[in-house]
Amino acid sequence: MSTPERAPLSLPVLDEFEDAGPLVGILIGSESDRETMDPALEELNGRGISHELRVLSAHRDPRGVAEYASTAALRGVRVIIAAAGMAAALPGVVAAYTDLPVIGVPLTSSRSVMGGLDALLAIVQMPPGVPVACVSVNGSRNAAILAAKILGQGGGYPGTARRPTAEL
Ligand code: RP5
């Protein structure tokens, strides 16, 4: 009996593994958030910490967020900074898919009805068991500094047992 030929595995997620990931992954919910993250990029550049920035919305591209978050650790990412405005679900959704530390940055948005307080509450009010750190509204520089401090801790603690993650 001949062995059936296997179709090549084609998963976009696997393409990512060809490149080693940076230490810090930065996600923003919209292109309109990009400028507010400049201080974080400057801080990480100044400290020589490798990073990448992706635009991924928890509401507009939930599968993309799940894919990024659930593979980030495998690519070498050690901390994720997730910034969003309005109903800022992004940091929480990222935290649902990874055991990496997630730092949320609530942002003001031109559409925001509460000047960023809406995003702050959305990020801060995570349910028990799924923590997300949170810096001040538009506090992207502090997010980068906190990420640097987390990276500076190195090993020593055996870490948490991997809990089941949500299905993609
Ligand atoms: C959030 O909605 C984004 O993070 C952004 O802050 C806000 C508005 O997004 P756009 O409508 O400008 O794309 O999800």
Coordinates of C-alpha atoms and ligand atoms in Angstrom, one line a residue:
M1 CA 0.0 0.0 0.0
S2 CA 1.4 3.4 -0.9
T3 CA 1.8 6.1 1.6
P4 CA -0.6 8.9 1.0
E5 CA 1.1 12.2 0.2
R6 CA 0.7 14.7 2.8
A7 CA -0.4 18.2 1.8
P8 CA 2.1 20.8 3.1
L9 CA 1.0 22.3 6.4
S10 CA 0.0 25.8 5.7
L11 CA -0.6 27.8 8.9
P12 CA 0.2 31.5 8.8
V13 CA 1.2 31.2 12.5
L14 CA 4.1 28.9 11.6
D15 CA 5.6 31.5 9.2
E16 CA 6.4 33.6 12.2
F17 CA 8.7 31.0 13.7
E18 CA 11.3 31.6 11.0
D19 CA 12.2 34.8 12.6
A20 CA 13.2 35.0 16.2
G21 CA 10.9 37.3 18.0
P22 CA 11.9 40.4 19.8
L23 CA 11.8 40.7 23.6
V24 CA 8.8 43.1 23.7
G25 CA 5.7 42.8 21.6
I26 CA 3.6 46.0 21.3
L27 CA 0.1 45.7 20.1
I28 CA -2.2 48.7 19.3
G29 CA -5.8 48.5 18.6
S30 CA -5.8 50.9 15.7
E31 CA -3.5 52.8 13.4
S32 CA -4.9 55.9 15.2
D33 CA -3.1 54.7 18.3
R34 CA 0.3 54.7 16.8
E35 CA 1.5 58.1 17.7
T36 CA 0.7 57.7 21.4
M37 CA 3.1 54.8 21.5
D38 CA 6.1 56.8 20.3
P39 CA 7.5 57.4 23.8
A40 CA 7.4 53.7 24.4
L41 CA 9.4 53.0 21.2
E42 CA 11.9 55.8 22.1
E43 CA 12.3 54.3 25.6
L44 CA 12.9 50.7 24.3
N45 CA 15.2 52.0 21.5
G46 CA 17.2 54.0 24.1
R47 CA 17.6 50.9 26.2
G48 CA 18.5 48.7 23.3
I49 CA 15.5 46.4 23.9
S50 CA 14.3 44.6 20.8
H51 CA 10.6 45.1 20.0
E52 CA 8.0 44.9 17.4
L53 CA 4.7 46.8 17.0
R54 CA 1.6 45.3 15.4
V55 CA -1.8 46.8 14.8
L56 CA -4.3 44.2 16.0
S57 CA -7.8 44.9 17.3
A58 CA -9.5 42.7 19.8
H59 CA -12.8 43.6 18.3
R60 CA -12.0 43.8 14.6
D61 CA -9.5 41.0 14.4
P62 CA -9.9 38.7 17.4
R63 CA -8.4 35.7 15.6
G64 CA -5.3 37.7 14.8
V65 CA -4.9 38.8 18.4
A66 CA -5.4 35.2 19.6
E67 CA -2.8 33.9 17.1
Y68 CA -0.3 36.6 18.1
A69 CA -0.7 36.1 21.8
S70 CA -0.7 32.4 21.8
T71 CA 2.5 32.2 19.8
A72 CA 4.4 35.1 21.2
A73 CA 6.3 33.2 23.9
L74 CA 7.3 30.5 21.4
R75 CA 8.9 33.3 19.3
G76 CA 10.9 34.6 22.3
V77 CA 8.7 37.5 23.3
R78 CA 8.9 38.0 27.0
V79 CA 6.6 40.9 27.7
I80 CA 3.6 42.2 25.8
I81 CA 2.4 45.8 25.9
A82 CA -1.1 46.2 24.6
A83 CA -2.6 49.6 24.1
A84 CA -6.1 50.5 23.1
G85 CA -8.8 53.2 23.5
M86 CA -12.5 53.1 24.2
A87 CA -13.7 49.6 25.1
A88 CA -10.1 48.5 25.5
A89 CA -10.4 44.8 25.4
L90 CA -7.0 44.2 23.8
P91 CA -4.8 43.7 26.9
G92 CA -7.3 41.4 28.5
V93 CA -7.8 39.3 25.4
V94 CA -4.0 39.0 25.0
A95 CA -3.7 37.9 28.6
A96 CA -6.3 35.2 28.0
Y97 CA -4.1 33.6 25.4
T98 CA -0.7 33.9 27.0
D99 CA 1.1 33.5 30.3
L100 CA 3.5 36.3 29.4
P101 CA 3.1 39.4 31.5
V102 CA 0.8 41.9 29.8
I103 CA 1.0 45.6 30.3
G104 CA -2.1 47.5 29.3
V105 CA -2.0 51.2 28.1
P106 CA -5.3 52.9 28.2
L107 CA -5.5 55.5 25.4
T108 CA -7.5 58.6 24.7
S109 CA -9.2 58.4 21.4
S110 CA -11.0 61.0 19.2
R111 CA -14.1 58.9 19.6
S112 CA -13.8 58.4 23.4
V113 CA -16.6 59.8 25.5
M114 CA -14.6 59.8 28.7
G115 CA -11.1 61.0 27.6
G116 CA -9.5 57.6 28.3
L117 CA -11.2 56.8 31.6
D118 CA -13.3 54.4 29.6
A119 CA -10.2 52.5 28.4
L120 CA -8.6 52.7 31.9
L121 CA -11.6 51.0 33.5
A122 CA -11.8 48.4 30.7
I123 CA -8.2 47.4 31.3
V124 CA -8.0 47.6 35.0
Q125 CA -11.2 45.7 35.7
M126 CA -9.9 42.2 34.8
P127 CA -11.5 39.2 36.5
P128 CA -9.6 37.3 39.1
G129 CA -7.1 34.9 37.5
V130 CA -6.3 36.9 34.4
P131 CA -4.2 39.8 35.5
V132 CA -3.1 42.7 33.4
A133 CA -0.8 45.5 34.6
C134 CA -2.1 48.9 33.8
V135 CA -0.2 52.2 33.4
S136 CA -1.7 55.7 33.2
V137 CA -3.8 57.0 30.4
N138 CA -1.5 57.4 27.4
G139 CA 1.4 56.2 29.7
S140 CA 3.2 54.4 27.0
R141 CA 6.7 55.4 28.2
N142 CA 6.0 53.9 31.7
A143 CA 4.8 50.7 30.0
A144 CA 8.2 50.5 28.3
I145 CA 10.0 51.1 31.5
L146 CA 8.0 48.5 33.3
A147 CA 8.6 46.0 30.5
A148 CA 12.4 46.7 30.9
K149 CA 12.1 46.1 34.6
I150 CA 10.3 42.8 34.1
L151 CA 13.0 41.8 31.6
G152 CA 15.7 42.8 34.1
Q153 CA 14.4 40.3 36.6
G154 CA 15.8 37.3 34.7
G155 CA 15.2 33.8 35.9
G156 CA 15.0 32.4 39.4
Y157 CA 11.3 31.8 39.7
P158 CA 10.1 28.6 38.2
G159 CA 7.0 30.3 36.7
T160 CA 3.5 29.3 36.7
A161 CA 2.1 26.0 35.4
R162 CA 0.5 26.6 32.0
R163 CA -3.2 26.9 32.4
P164 CA -5.5 25.8 29.6
T165 CA -5.9 28.6 27.0
A166 CA -9.0 29.4 25.1
E167 CA -9.4 27.7 21.8
L168 CA -8.3 29.6 18.7
Ligands
RP5_1 C1 -9.9 51.2 19.8 O1 -10.8 52.1 19.3 C2 -8.6 51.6 19.3 O2 -7.6 51.2 20.2 C3 -8.7 53.1 19.2 O3 -8.1 53.7 20.3 C4 -10.1 53.4 19.2 C5 -10.6 54.0 17.9 O4 -10.1 53.2 16.8 P1 -10.3 53.8 15.3 O5 -11.8 53.9 15.0 O6 -9.6 55.1 15.2 O7 -9.7 52.8 14.4 O8 -10.2 49.9 19.5

